[in-house]
Amino acid sequence: MSEKEIIVSMKDICKSFPGVKALDHVQFELCSGEVMALLGENGAGKSTLMKILSGVYTRDEGSLTIFGKEYGDLNPKLAQEVGVAIIHQELNMCRHLSVAENIFLGREKKNGIVLANSEMEKEAAAILEELKIDLDPRQVVGELPVSKQQMVEIAKALSTNARILIMDEPTSALTAKEIDDLFRIIRDLRAKGCGIVYISHRLEELQYIVDRVTIMRDGQYITSMDFKDATMDQIIANMVGREIKEKFPRVTCEKGRKIFEVKHLNAGRMVRDINFSLYEGEIVGFAGLMGAGRTETTRAIFGVDPKESGEIILDGETLHITNPKDAIQAGIVLAPEDRKKDGLCTKLSIRHNIALPNLDILCNKLGVVSRRKENDMCADAVKNLKIKTPDVEINAGNLSGGNQQKVVVGKWLARNSKVVIFDEPTRGIDVAAKVEIYNLMNELKKQGIAVMFVSSEMPEVMGIADRIIVMCDGRITGELDARGVEQSEILTLATRFENKMASAE
Amino acid sequence: MTAFAGLIIIYIAFGIINPTVFSGQNIMNLLRSMSKYLIIGIGQSYVLITGNIDLSIGSVVGMSAMIAATLMTMGVNPVAAILITFVCCMVIGVLNGILVGKWKLPPFIATLGTMFVARGIAYMVNGNRNTDAIASGVGKEAGETFQNVFYYGKTLGIYNTFWIAIIIFIVFFFLLSKTRTGRHIYAIGSNVDAAKLSGVSVVATTTKTYLVSAFCSFIVGLILCGQAGMGNMEAGNMYEMYAVAAGVIGGISPLGGTGILLGTLAGASVWQTLENGLNMIGAQVGIQRLVIGIIVVFAVLLDVVVRNGVFKKKAPSK
């Protein structure tokens, strides 16, 4: 690798938001040709620090030097000119525009006053080619899977000649193969002398690409070190300020009676002839690749999407669920996958969010909300889920990702349910918060509530679930006992596409 | 709440220029003229908080005034006339709710359609003419009673129109801030997908907001009918926009999810105080409109500035 020089140096950075000190004298350094992992729990200040570097926020105090030049207040445009590009956790794509249009958004090329579409498409194709991404620049972004959209984001960043690339949780929505592609791209960029800041909660993937780590906690700089000198336990201990004993706490319960059964459920192409049962005292994991139809299955059960046929049986009774309200009233709840889109009302307070699905409990016969009951419910949720917030009147949108997720889960656990469906409950949240979510699921399991746990992260499915149902392409392709299961077995089932099955049936 | 502070400043400023602003009669008139805008503002605010808009308000006001007046000139008992008018107005509300809530039409387009439909009905009910005096049908006494109940009469020394507005305000303030329906309205405005997944019926809730809006328009139609003592086909013209102005000046976000009815009260008050004051110091209608326009933009600008902290530190955008 070529000679390394310091390209970013941030010293004593402070930043306050109303009521919160987000950053407290933080240091950060990045060299050319390295991948720096920026680690910390949710709310540690990683995203805030990177938003300062990319000009989204302005700092209150501290100095910022990029490529040896000291900068005052940056703005996103200036940061881009300097060569800083950020790929956000939430994708910022215009879904109705094409790949090329997105890549050149805000910097469109023109012939006179007319857009030079063919030129932009050609250039976009060249960038995609260089990154070895197989995409048609004319395709509409909204039609692409999330992983490809992410690739477009990266292509967009590189098309601005960015030399400092910030990636915030880039792999959270990707499959193993797509992660390999991404890492290949990252390695290429590193070899070209780019500096890459890599924010991720998936510590197990760091070993494949990271050179150095910087660890933050509660808005403060903790340490930075070469990755090869650090052990995983050391990193985790620095992140959470204490040692986490078990990454996947498991409790054993007696498997009881059958609570919930789905028979011959069909709902569109992604939900085909689904049959399964949930029993008292067990967590059933749903594994599979992205787009295997697991989310669609949960949505069909919960009555969000229409069902074509099939039976849903709870405690021996067949239910007729046509909308989420029916499901909730029957005692089935769903903590959805995409919290920004489906889980939270970000403009409303935590109190309003937690109360929303539980207003039937909180209201009297006239529909008037009891503030006392509501406050009790929220206080319990904040306490039980350890939601970090000064009070429940804060807008849910102002919380960090992990705490938002806790609100989503909390609003469903505030009522007595018989079946709880979790769809990717730990996506994008840190180790400690993950363990808290696992503990909650275990708690439900102990109470005899049926837990359906959809996750794309195999280690957690294997570590937490008692039974694993694997889906592929809208069908259930197998069921495994979690005890002694091998990752390869799940993967085999998860990739058993229909053409292979054709001869067997 | 900046609106309330602004209100007091505006009021005192006009009072210094022309002390009759402080006179009892002027205050009474001010409260009465404000009432109409407060009522339609409440209706529009309900719709705005869900992130939608109701353009049919003014036409429903006109329809209400015309149907009630036409029936009364035909000699129909005023109470019966009011009930029939109520039903007709609610039909428009239900229609708006179905178009927007169930069939997912863009609210701007759907209510633009019902705006023309309702105005068309207002024209048609009396054969494209304004009505005669309502007293000609129901008699002098009943006609006067109707006019007094809705416009000219006083209770406890204050015009009935104001009392009607206050009762409507209290009822709908309570409904929005303390009940399940109110919570559902905010939830839909903030994130319709999350609301649906939390068991909120989007169709029912959207329809309820349009019903509230239609109800408020219905009441204002009766007030205008009481004021004129007859039905005017153009009654309520532009009221849907006045309603947006009242809400927006008071901090109701047209993007949905935020705002409280106290803001609408403040908005309607600021606006009417301003109009009243400008009137009292002899400003022309043109100037009045111009100033209102500036105030609307300024109020929203102020809101944006406070929220995004252009003058302060930047708040987290997440």
CSV table of N, CA and C in Angstrom, one decimal, chain A residues 194-327:
chain,number,residue,atom,x,y,z
A,194,CYS,N,-8.3,6.1,-1.2
A,194,CYS,CA,-9.4,6.7,-0.5
A,194,CYS,C,-9.4,6.4,1.0
A,195,GLY,N,-9.9,7.3,1.8
A,195,GLY,CA,-10.1,7.0,3.2
A,195,GLY,C,-11.5,6.7,3.4
A,196,ILE,N,-11.8,5.6,4.1
A,196,ILE,CA,-13.2,5.2,4.3
A,196,ILE,C,-13.5,5.1,5.8
A,197,VAL,N,-14.6,5.7,6.1
A,197,VAL,CA,-15.1,5.6,7.5
A,197,VAL,C,-16.3,4.6,7.5
A,198,TYR,N,-16.2,3.6,8.3
A,198,TYR,CA,-17.1,2.5,8.2
A,198,TYR,C,-17.8,2.4,9.5
A,199,ILE,N,-19.1,2.7,9.5
A,199,ILE,CA,-19.9,2.6,10.8
A,199,ILE,C,-20.7,1.3,10.7
A,200,SER,N,-20.6,0.5,11.7
A,200,SER,CA,-21.4,-0.7,11.6
A,200,SER,C,-21.6,-1.3,13.0
A,201,HIS,N,-22.7,-2.0,13.2
A,201,HIS,CA,-22.9,-2.7,14.4
A,201,HIS,C,-22.6,-4.1,14.3
A,202,ARG,N,-22.3,-4.6,13.1
A,202,ARG,CA,-22.1,-6.0,12.9
A,202,ARG,C,-20.6,-6.2,13.0
A,203,LEU,N,-20.2,-6.4,14.2
A,203,LEU,CA,-18.8,-6.5,14.5
A,203,LEU,C,-18.1,-7.6,13.8
A,204,GLU,N,-18.8,-8.7,13.6
A,204,GLU,CA,-18.2,-9.9,13.0
A,204,GLU,C,-17.7,-9.6,11.6
A,205,GLU,N,-18.2,-8.6,11.0
A,205,GLU,CA,-17.7,-8.4,9.6
A,205,GLU,C,-16.5,-7.5,9.5
A,206,LEU,N,-16.2,-6.9,10.6
A,206,LEU,CA,-15.0,-5.9,10.6
A,206,LEU,C,-13.7,-6.6,10.2
A,207,GLN,N,-13.5,-7.8,10.6
A,207,GLN,CA,-12.2,-8.5,10.3
A,207,GLN,C,-11.9,-8.5,8.8
A,208,TYR,N,-13.0,-8.5,8.0
A,208,TYR,CA,-12.7,-8.6,6.6
A,208,TYR,C,-12.2,-7.4,5.9
A,209,ILE,N,-12.4,-6.2,6.5
A,209,ILE,CA,-12.0,-5.0,5.8
A,209,ILE,C,-11.3,-3.9,6.6
A,210,VAL,N,-11.5,-4.0,7.9
A,210,VAL,CA,-11.1,-2.8,8.7
A,210,VAL,C,-9.6,-2.8,9.1
A,211,ASP,N,-9.0,-1.6,9.0
A,211,ASP,CA,-7.6,-1.5,9.4
A,211,ASP,C,-7.5,-0.9,10.8
A,212,ARG,N,-8.3,0.1,11.1
A,212,ARG,CA,-8.2,0.7,12.4
A,212,ARG,C,-9.6,0.9,12.9
A,213,VAL,N,-9.7,1.0,14.3
A,213,VAL,CA,-11.0,1.3,14.9
A,213,VAL,C,-10.9,2.5,15.8
A,214,THR,N,-12.0,3.3,15.8
A,214,THR,CA,-12.2,4.4,16.7
A,214,THR,C,-13.4,4.1,17.5
A,215,ILE,N,-13.4,4.2,18.8
A,215,ILE,CA,-14.5,3.8,19.6
A,215,ILE,C,-15.0,5.0,20.3
A,216,MET,N,-16.3,5.2,20.3
A,216,MET,CA,-17.0,6.3,21.0
A,216,MET,C,-18.0,5.7,22.0
A,217,ARG,N,-18.3,6.5,23.0
A,217,ARG,CA,-19.3,6.1,23.9
A,217,ARG,C,-19.9,7.4,24.6
A,218,ASP,N,-21.3,7.4,24.6
A,218,ASP,CA,-22.0,8.6,25.2
A,218,ASP,C,-21.4,9.9,24.8
A,219,GLY,N,-21.2,10.1,23.5
A,219,GLY,CA,-20.7,11.4,23.0
A,219,GLY,C,-19.2,11.7,23.2
A,220,GLN,N,-18.5,10.7,23.8
A,220,GLN,CA,-17.1,10.9,24.1
A,220,GLN,C,-16.2,10.0,23.3
A,221,TYR,N,-15.0,10.5,23.0
A,221,TYR,CA,-14.0,9.7,22.4
A,221,TYR,C,-13.4,8.7,23.4
A,222,ILE,N,-13.4,7.4,23.1
A,222,ILE,CA,-12.8,6.5,24.1
A,222,ILE,C,-11.4,6.1,23.7
A,223,THR,N,-11.3,5.5,22.5
A,223,THR,CA,-9.9,5.1,22.1
A,223,THR,C,-9.9,4.9,20.6
A,224,SER,N,-8.7,4.8,20.1
A,224,SER,CA,-8.6,4.2,18.7
A,224,SER,C,-7.3,3.3,18.7
A,225,MET,N,-7.4,2.3,17.8
A,225,MET,CA,-6.3,1.4,17.8
A,225,MET,C,-6.3,0.7,16.5
A,226,ASP,N,-5.2,0.0,16.2
A,226,ASP,CA,-5.1,-0.9,15.0
A,226,ASP,C,-6.0,-2.1,15.2
A,227,PHE,N,-6.7,-2.5,14.2
A,227,PHE,CA,-7.7,-3.5,14.4
A,227,PHE,C,-7.0,-4.8,14.8
A,228,LYS,N,-5.8,-5.1,14.2
A,228,LYS,CA,-5.1,-6.3,14.4
A,228,LYS,C,-4.6,-6.5,15.9
A,229,ASP,N,-4.5,-5.3,16.6
A,229,ASP,CA,-4.0,-5.4,18.0
A,229,ASP,C,-5.2,-5.6,18.9
A,230,ALA,N,-6.4,-5.5,18.4
A,230,ALA,CA,-7.6,-5.5,19.3
A,230,ALA,C,-8.3,-6.8,19.3
A,231,THR,N,-8.8,-7.2,20.4
A,231,THR,CA,-9.7,-8.4,20.5
A,231,THR,C,-11.1,-7.9,20.4
A,232,MET,N,-12.0,-8.8,20.0
A,232,MET,CA,-13.4,-8.5,20.0
A,232,MET,C,-13.9,-8.1,21.3
A,233,ASP,N,-13.5,-8.8,22.4
A,233,ASP,CA,-14.0,-8.5,23.7
A,233,ASP,C,-13.6,-7.1,24.2
A,234,GLN,N,-12.4,-6.8,23.8
A,234,GLN,CA,-11.8,-5.5,24.1
A,234,GLN,C,-12.7,-4.4,23.5
A,235,ILE,N,-13.0,-4.6,22.2
A,235,ILE,CA,-13.8,-3.6,21.5
A,235,ILE,C,-15.2,-3.5,22.1
A,236,ILE,N,-15.8,-4.6,22.4
A,236,ILE,CA,-17.2,-4.5,22.9
A,236,ILE,C,-17.1,-3.9,24.3
A,237,ALA,N,-16.1,-4.2,25.1
A,237,ALA,CA,-16.0,-3.7,26.4
A,237,ALA,C,-15.9,-2.1,26.4
A,238,ASN,N,-15.1,-1.7,25.4
A,238,ASN,CA,-14.9,-0.2,25.2
A,238,ASN,C,-16.2,0.5,24.7
A,239,MET,N,-16.9,-0.3,23.9
A,239,MET,CA,-18.1,0.3,23.4
A,239,MET,C,-19.2,0.5,24.5
A,240,VAL,N,-19.4,-0.5,25.2
A,240,VAL,CA,-20.5,-0.5,26.2
A,240,VAL,C,-20.1,-0.1,27.6
A,241,GLY,N,-18.7,0.0,27.8
A,241,GLY,CA,-18.3,0.4,29.1
A,241,GLY,C,-18.3,-0.7,30.1
A,242,ARG,N,-18.7,-1.8,29.7
A,242,ARG,CA,-18.7,-3.0,30.6
A,242,ARG,C,-18.6,-4.2,29.7
A,243,GLU,N,-18.5,-5.4,30.3
A,243,GLU,CA,-18.4,-6.6,29.5
A,243,GLU,C,-19.8,-7.2,29.3
A,244,ILE,N,-20.1,-7.6,28.1
A,244,ILE,CA,-21.4,-8.3,27.9
A,244,ILE,C,-21.1,-9.8,28.0
A,245,LYS,N,-21.8,-10.4,28.9
A,245,LYS,CA,-21.5,-11.8,29.1
A,245,LYS,C,-21.9,-12.7,28.0
A,246,GLU,N,-23.2,-12.5,27.6
A,246,GLU,CA,-23.7,-13.4,26.6
A,246,GLU,C,-24.2,-12.6,25.4
A,247,LYS,N,-23.8,-12.9,24.2
A,247,LYS,CA,-24.3,-12.2,23.1
A,247,LYS,C,-25.7,-12.7,22.7
A,248,PHE,N,-25.9,-14.0,23.0
A,248,PHE,CA,-27.2,-14.6,22.7
A,248,PHE,C,-27.8,-15.3,23.9
A,249,PRO,N,-28.4,-14.6,24.8
A,249,PRO,CA,-28.9,-15.2,26.0
A,249,PRO,C,-30.0,-16.2,25.7
A,250,ARG,N,-30.0,-17.4,26.2
A,250,ARG,CA,-31.0,-18.3,25.8
A,250,ARG,C,-31.7,-18.8,27.1
A,251,VAL,N,-33.0,-18.9,27.1
A,251,VAL,CA,-33.6,-19.5,28.3
A,251,VAL,C,-34.4,-20.7,27.8
A,252,THR,N,-34.4,-21.7,28.7
A,252,THR,CA,-35.1,-22.9,28.3
A,252,THR,C,-36.5,-23.0,28.9
A,253,CYS,N,-37.5,-23.3,28.2
A,253,CYS,CA,-38.8,-23.4,28.7
A,253,CYS,C,-39.4,-24.8,28.2
A,254,GLU,N,-40.4,-25.2,28.9
A,254,GLU,CA,-41.2,-26.3,28.5
A,254,GLU,C,-42.0,-26.0,27.3
A,255,LYS,N,-41.9,-26.8,26.3
A,255,LYS,CA,-42.8,-26.5,25.1
A,255,LYS,C,-44.2,-26.9,25.4
A,256,GLY,N,-45.1,-25.9,25.3
A,256,GLY,CA,-46.5,-26.2,25.7
A,256,GLY,C,-47.4,-26.5,24.6
A,257,ARG,N,-48.6,-26.1,24.7
A,257,ARG,CA,-49.7,-26.4,23.7
A,257,ARG,C,-49.5,-25.5,22.5
A,258,LYS,N,-50.2,-25.9,21.4
A,258,LYS,CA,-50.2,-25.1,20.2
A,258,LYS,C,-51.1,-23.9,20.4
A,259,ILE,N,-50.5,-22.7,20.1
A,259,ILE,CA,-51.3,-21.5,20.3
A,259,ILE,C,-51.8,-21.0,18.9
A,260,PHE,N,-51.0,-21.1,17.9
A,260,PHE,CA,-51.2,-20.3,16.7
A,260,PHE,C,-50.9,-21.2,15.5
A,261,GLU,N,-51.8,-21.2,14.5
A,261,GLU,CA,-51.5,-22.0,13.3
A,261,GLU,C,-51.9,-21.3,12.1
A,262,VAL,N,-51.1,-21.4,11.1
A,262,VAL,CA,-51.4,-20.8,9.8
A,262,VAL,C,-51.4,-22.0,8.8
A,263,LYS,N,-52.5,-22.0,8.0
A,263,LYS,CA,-52.7,-23.1,7.1
A,263,LYS,C,-53.0,-22.6,5.7
A,264,HIS,N,-52.2,-23.1,4.8
A,264,HIS,CA,-52.3,-22.8,3.3
A,264,HIS,C,-52.5,-21.3,3.0
A,265,LEU,N,-51.7,-20.5,3.6
A,265,LEU,CA,-51.8,-19.1,3.4
A,265,LEU,C,-51.2,-18.7,2.0
A,266,ASN,N,-52.0,-18.0,1.3
A,266,ASN,CA,-51.5,-17.5,0.0
A,266,ASN,C,-51.8,-16.0,-0.1
A,267,ALA,N,-50.8,-15.2,-0.5
A,267,ALA,CA,-51.0,-13.8,-0.7
A,267,ALA,C,-50.0,-13.2,-1.7
A,268,GLY,N,-50.3,-13.3,-2.9
A,268,GLY,CA,-49.4,-12.8,-3.9
A,268,GLY,C,-48.3,-13.8,-4.2
A,269,ARG,N,-47.3,-13.3,-5.0
A,269,ARG,CA,-46.2,-14.2,-5.4
A,269,ARG,C,-45.3,-14.5,-4.2
A,270,MET,N,-45.2,-13.6,-3.3
A,270,MET,CA,-44.2,-13.8,-2.2
A,270,MET,C,-44.7,-14.6,-1.0
A,271,VAL,N,-46.0,-15.0,-1.0
A,271,VAL,CA,-46.5,-15.8,0.1
A,271,VAL,C,-47.3,-16.9,-0.6
A,272,ARG,N,-46.7,-18.1,-0.6
A,272,ARG,CA,-47.4,-19.2,-1.3
A,272,ARG,C,-47.5,-20.5,-0.5
A,273,ASP,N,-48.7,-20.8,-0.2
A,273,ASP,CA,-49.0,-22.0,0.6
A,273,ASP,C,-48.1,-22.2,1.9
A,274,ILE,N,-48.3,-21.2,2.7
A,274,ILE,CA,-47.5,-21.1,4.0
A,274,ILE,C,-48.3,-21.9,5.0
A,275,ASN,N,-47.6,-22.9,5.7
A,275,ASN,CA,-48.1,-23.6,6.8
A,275,ASN,C,-47.1,-23.6,7.9
A,276,PHE,N,-47.6,-23.2,9.1
A,276,PHE,CA,-46.7,-23.4,10.3
A,276,PHE,C,-47.5,-23.2,11.5
A,277,SER,N,-47.0,-23.7,12.7
A,277,SER,CA,-47.6,-23.5,14.0
A,277,SER,C,-46.6,-22.9,14.9
A,278,LEU,N,-47.2,-22.2,15.9
A,278,LEU,CA,-46.4,-21.7,17.0
A,278,LEU,C,-46.9,-22.3,18.3
A,279,TYR,N,-45.9,-22.7,19.2
A,279,TYR,CA,-46.3,-23.3,20.4
A,279,TYR,C,-45.9,-22.4,21.6
A,280,GLU,N,-46.6,-22.6,22.7
A,280,GLU,CA,-46.2,-22.0,24.0
A,280,GLU,C,-44.8,-22.3,24.3
A,281,GLY,N,-44.1,-21.2,24.8
A,281,GLY,CA,-42.8,-21.5,25.3
A,281,GLY,C,-41.7,-21.7,24.3
A,282,GLU,N,-41.9,-21.2,23.1
A,282,GLU,CA,-40.8,-21.3,22.1
A,282,GLU,C,-40.7,-20.0,21.3
A,283,ILE,N,-39.5,-19.8,20.8
A,283,ILE,CA,-39.4,-18.7,19.8
A,283,ILE,C,-39.1,-19.4,18.4
A,284,VAL,N,-39.9,-19.0,17.4
A,284,VAL,CA,-39.7,-19.6,16.1
A,284,VAL,C,-39.0,-18.6,15.2
A,285,GLY,N,-37.8,-19.0,14.8
A,285,GLY,CA,-37.1,-18.1,13.9
A,285,GLY,C,-37.5,-18.3,12.5
A,286,PHE,N,-37.6,-17.2,11.7
A,286,PHE,CA,-37.8,-17.3,10.3
A,286,PHE,C,-36.6,-16.8,9.6
A,287,ALA,N,-35.9,-17.7,8.9
A,287,ALA,CA,-34.6,-17.4,8.3
A,287,ALA,C,-34.9,-17.4,6.8
A,288,GLY,N,-33.9,-16.8,6.1
A,288,GLY,CA,-34.0,-16.8,4.6
A,288,GLY,C,-33.2,-15.6,4.1
A,289,LEU,N,-33.1,-15.5,2.8
A,289,LEU,CA,-32.4,-14.4,2.2
A,289,LEU,C,-33.4,-13.2,2.1
A,290,MET,N,-32.8,-12.0,1.8
A,290,MET,CA,-33.7,-10.9,1.6
A,290,MET,C,-34.6,-11.2,0.5
A,291,GLY,N,-35.9,-10.8,0.6
A,291,GLY,CA,-36.9,-11.0,-0.5
A,291,GLY,C,-37.3,-12.5,-0.5
A,292,ALA,N,-37.2,-13.2,0.6
A,292,ALA,CA,-37.7,-14.6,0.6
A,292,ALA,C,-39.2,-14.7,0.9
A,293,GLY,N,-39.8,-13.5,1.2
A,293,GLY,CA,-41.2,-13.5,1.4
A,293,GLY,C,-41.6,-13.6,2.9
A,294,ARG,N,-40.6,-13.4,3.8
A,294,ARG,CA,-40.9,-13.5,5.2
A,294,ARG,C,-41.7,-12.3,5.7
A,295,THR,N,-41.2,-11.1,5.3
A,295,THR,CA,-42.0,-9.8,5.6
A,295,THR,C,-43.4,-9.9,5.1
A,296,GLU,N,-43.5,-10.3,3.8
A,296,GLU,CA,-44.8,-10.4,3.2
A,296,GLU,C,-45.7,-11.3,4.0
A,297,THR,N,-45.2,-12.4,4.5
A,297,THR,CA,-46.0,-13.4,5.2
A,297,THR,C,-46.5,-12.7,6.5
A,298,THR,N,-45.6,-12.0,7.2
A,298,THR,CA,-46.0,-11.3,8.4
A,298,THR,C,-47.1,-10.3,8.1
A,299,ARG,N,-47.0,-9.6,7.0
A,299,ARG,CA,-48.0,-8.6,6.7
A,299,ARG,C,-49.3,-9.2,6.3
A,300,ALA,N,-49.3,-10.4,5.6
A,300,ALA,CA,-50.5,-11.0,5.3
A,300,ALA,C,-51.2,-11.5,6.5
A,301,ILE,N,-50.5,-12.1,7.5
A,301,ILE,CA,-51.1,-12.6,8.7
A,301,ILE,C,-51.7,-11.5,9.5
A,302,PHE,N,-51.0,-10.4,9.5
A,302,PHE,CA,-51.4,-9.2,10.3
A,302,PHE,C,-52.5,-8.4,9.7
A,303,GLY,N,-52.8,-8.8,8.4
A,303,GLY,CA,-54.0,-8.1,7.7
A,303,GLY,C,-53.6,-6.8,7.1
A,304,VAL,N,-52.3,-6.5,6.9
A,304,VAL,CA,-51.9,-5.3,6.2
A,304,VAL,C,-52.1,-5.5,4.7
A,305,ASP,N,-51.7,-6.6,4.2
A,305,ASP,CA,-51.9,-7.0,2.7
A,305,ASP,C,-53.0,-8.0,2.6
A,306,PRO,N,-53.8,-8.0,1.6
A,306,PRO,CA,-54.9,-8.9,1.4
A,306,PRO,C,-54.4,-10.3,1.2
A,307,LYS,N,-55.2,-11.2,1.8
A,307,LYS,CA,-54.9,-12.7,1.6
A,307,LYS,C,-55.8,-13.2,0.5
A,308,GLU,N,-55.2,-14.2,-0.3
A,308,GLU,CA,-56.0,-14.8,-1.3
A,308,GLU,C,-56.7,-16.0,-0.7
A,309,SER,N,-56.1,-16.8,0.1
A,309,SER,CA,-56.7,-17.9,0.7
A,309,SER,C,-55.9,-18.3,1.9
A,310,GLY,N,-56.4,-19.2,2.7
A,310,GLY,CA,-55.7,-19.7,3.9
A,310,GLY,C,-56.5,-19.5,5.1
A,311,GLU,N,-56.0,-20.2,6.2
A,311,GLU,CA,-56.7,-20.1,7.5
A,311,GLU,C,-55.7,-19.7,8.5
A,312,ILE,N,-56.2,-18.8,9.4
A,312,ILE,CA,-55.4,-18.4,10.6
A,312,ILE,C,-56.1,-18.8,11.8
A,313,ILE,N,-55.5,-19.7,12.6
A,313,ILE,CA,-56.1,-20.2,13.8
A,313,ILE,C,-55.4,-19.9,15.0
A,314,LEU,N,-56.2,-19.3,16.0
A,314,LEU,CA,-55.6,-18.9,17.3
A,314,LEU,C,-56.4,-19.5,18.4
A,315,ASP,N,-55.7,-20.3,19.2
A,315,ASP,CA,-56.3,-21.0,20.3
A,315,ASP,C,-57.5,-21.9,19.8
A,316,GLY,N,-57.3,-22.5,18.6
A,316,GLY,CA,-58.3,-23.4,18.1
A,316,GLY,C,-59.5,-22.7,17.4
A,317,GLU,N,-59.4,-21.4,17.3
A,317,GLU,CA,-60.5,-20.7,16.6
A,317,GLU,C,-60.0,-20.0,15.3
A,318,THR,N,-60.8,-20.2,14.3
A,318,THR,CA,-60.4,-19.6,13.0
A,318,THR,C,-60.7,-18.1,13.1
A,319,LEU,N,-59.7,-17.3,12.7
A,319,LEU,CA,-59.9,-15.8,12.7
A,319,LEU,C,-60.1,-15.3,11.3
A,320,HIS,N,-60.9,-14.2,11.3
A,320,HIS,CA,-61.0,-13.5,10.0
A,320,HIS,C,-60.4,-12.2,10.1
A,321,ILE,N,-59.2,-12.1,9.6
A,321,ILE,CA,-58.4,-10.8,9.8
A,321,ILE,C,-58.4,-10.1,8.4
A,322,THR,N,-59.0,-9.0,8.4
A,322,THR,CA,-59.0,-8.2,7.1
A,322,THR,C,-58.2,-7.0,7.2
A,323,ASN,N,-57.9,-6.5,8.5
A,323,ASN,CA,-57.0,-5.4,8.6
A,323,ASN,C,-56.3,-5.5,10.0
A,324,PRO,N,-55.3,-4.7,10.2
A,324,PRO,CA,-54.5,-4.8,11.4
A,324,PRO,C,-55.3,-4.7,12.7
A,325,LYS,N,-56.4,-3.9,12.6
A,325,LYS,CA,-57.2,-3.8,13.8
A,325,LYS,C,-57.8,-5.1,14.3
A,326,ASP,N,-58.2,-6.0,13.3
A,326,ASP,CA,-58.7,-7.3,13.7
A,326,ASP,C,-57.7,-8.1,14.3
A,327,ALA,N,-56.5,-8.0,13.8
A,327,ALA,CA,-55.4,-8.8,14.3
A,327,ALA,C,-55.0,-8.4,15.7
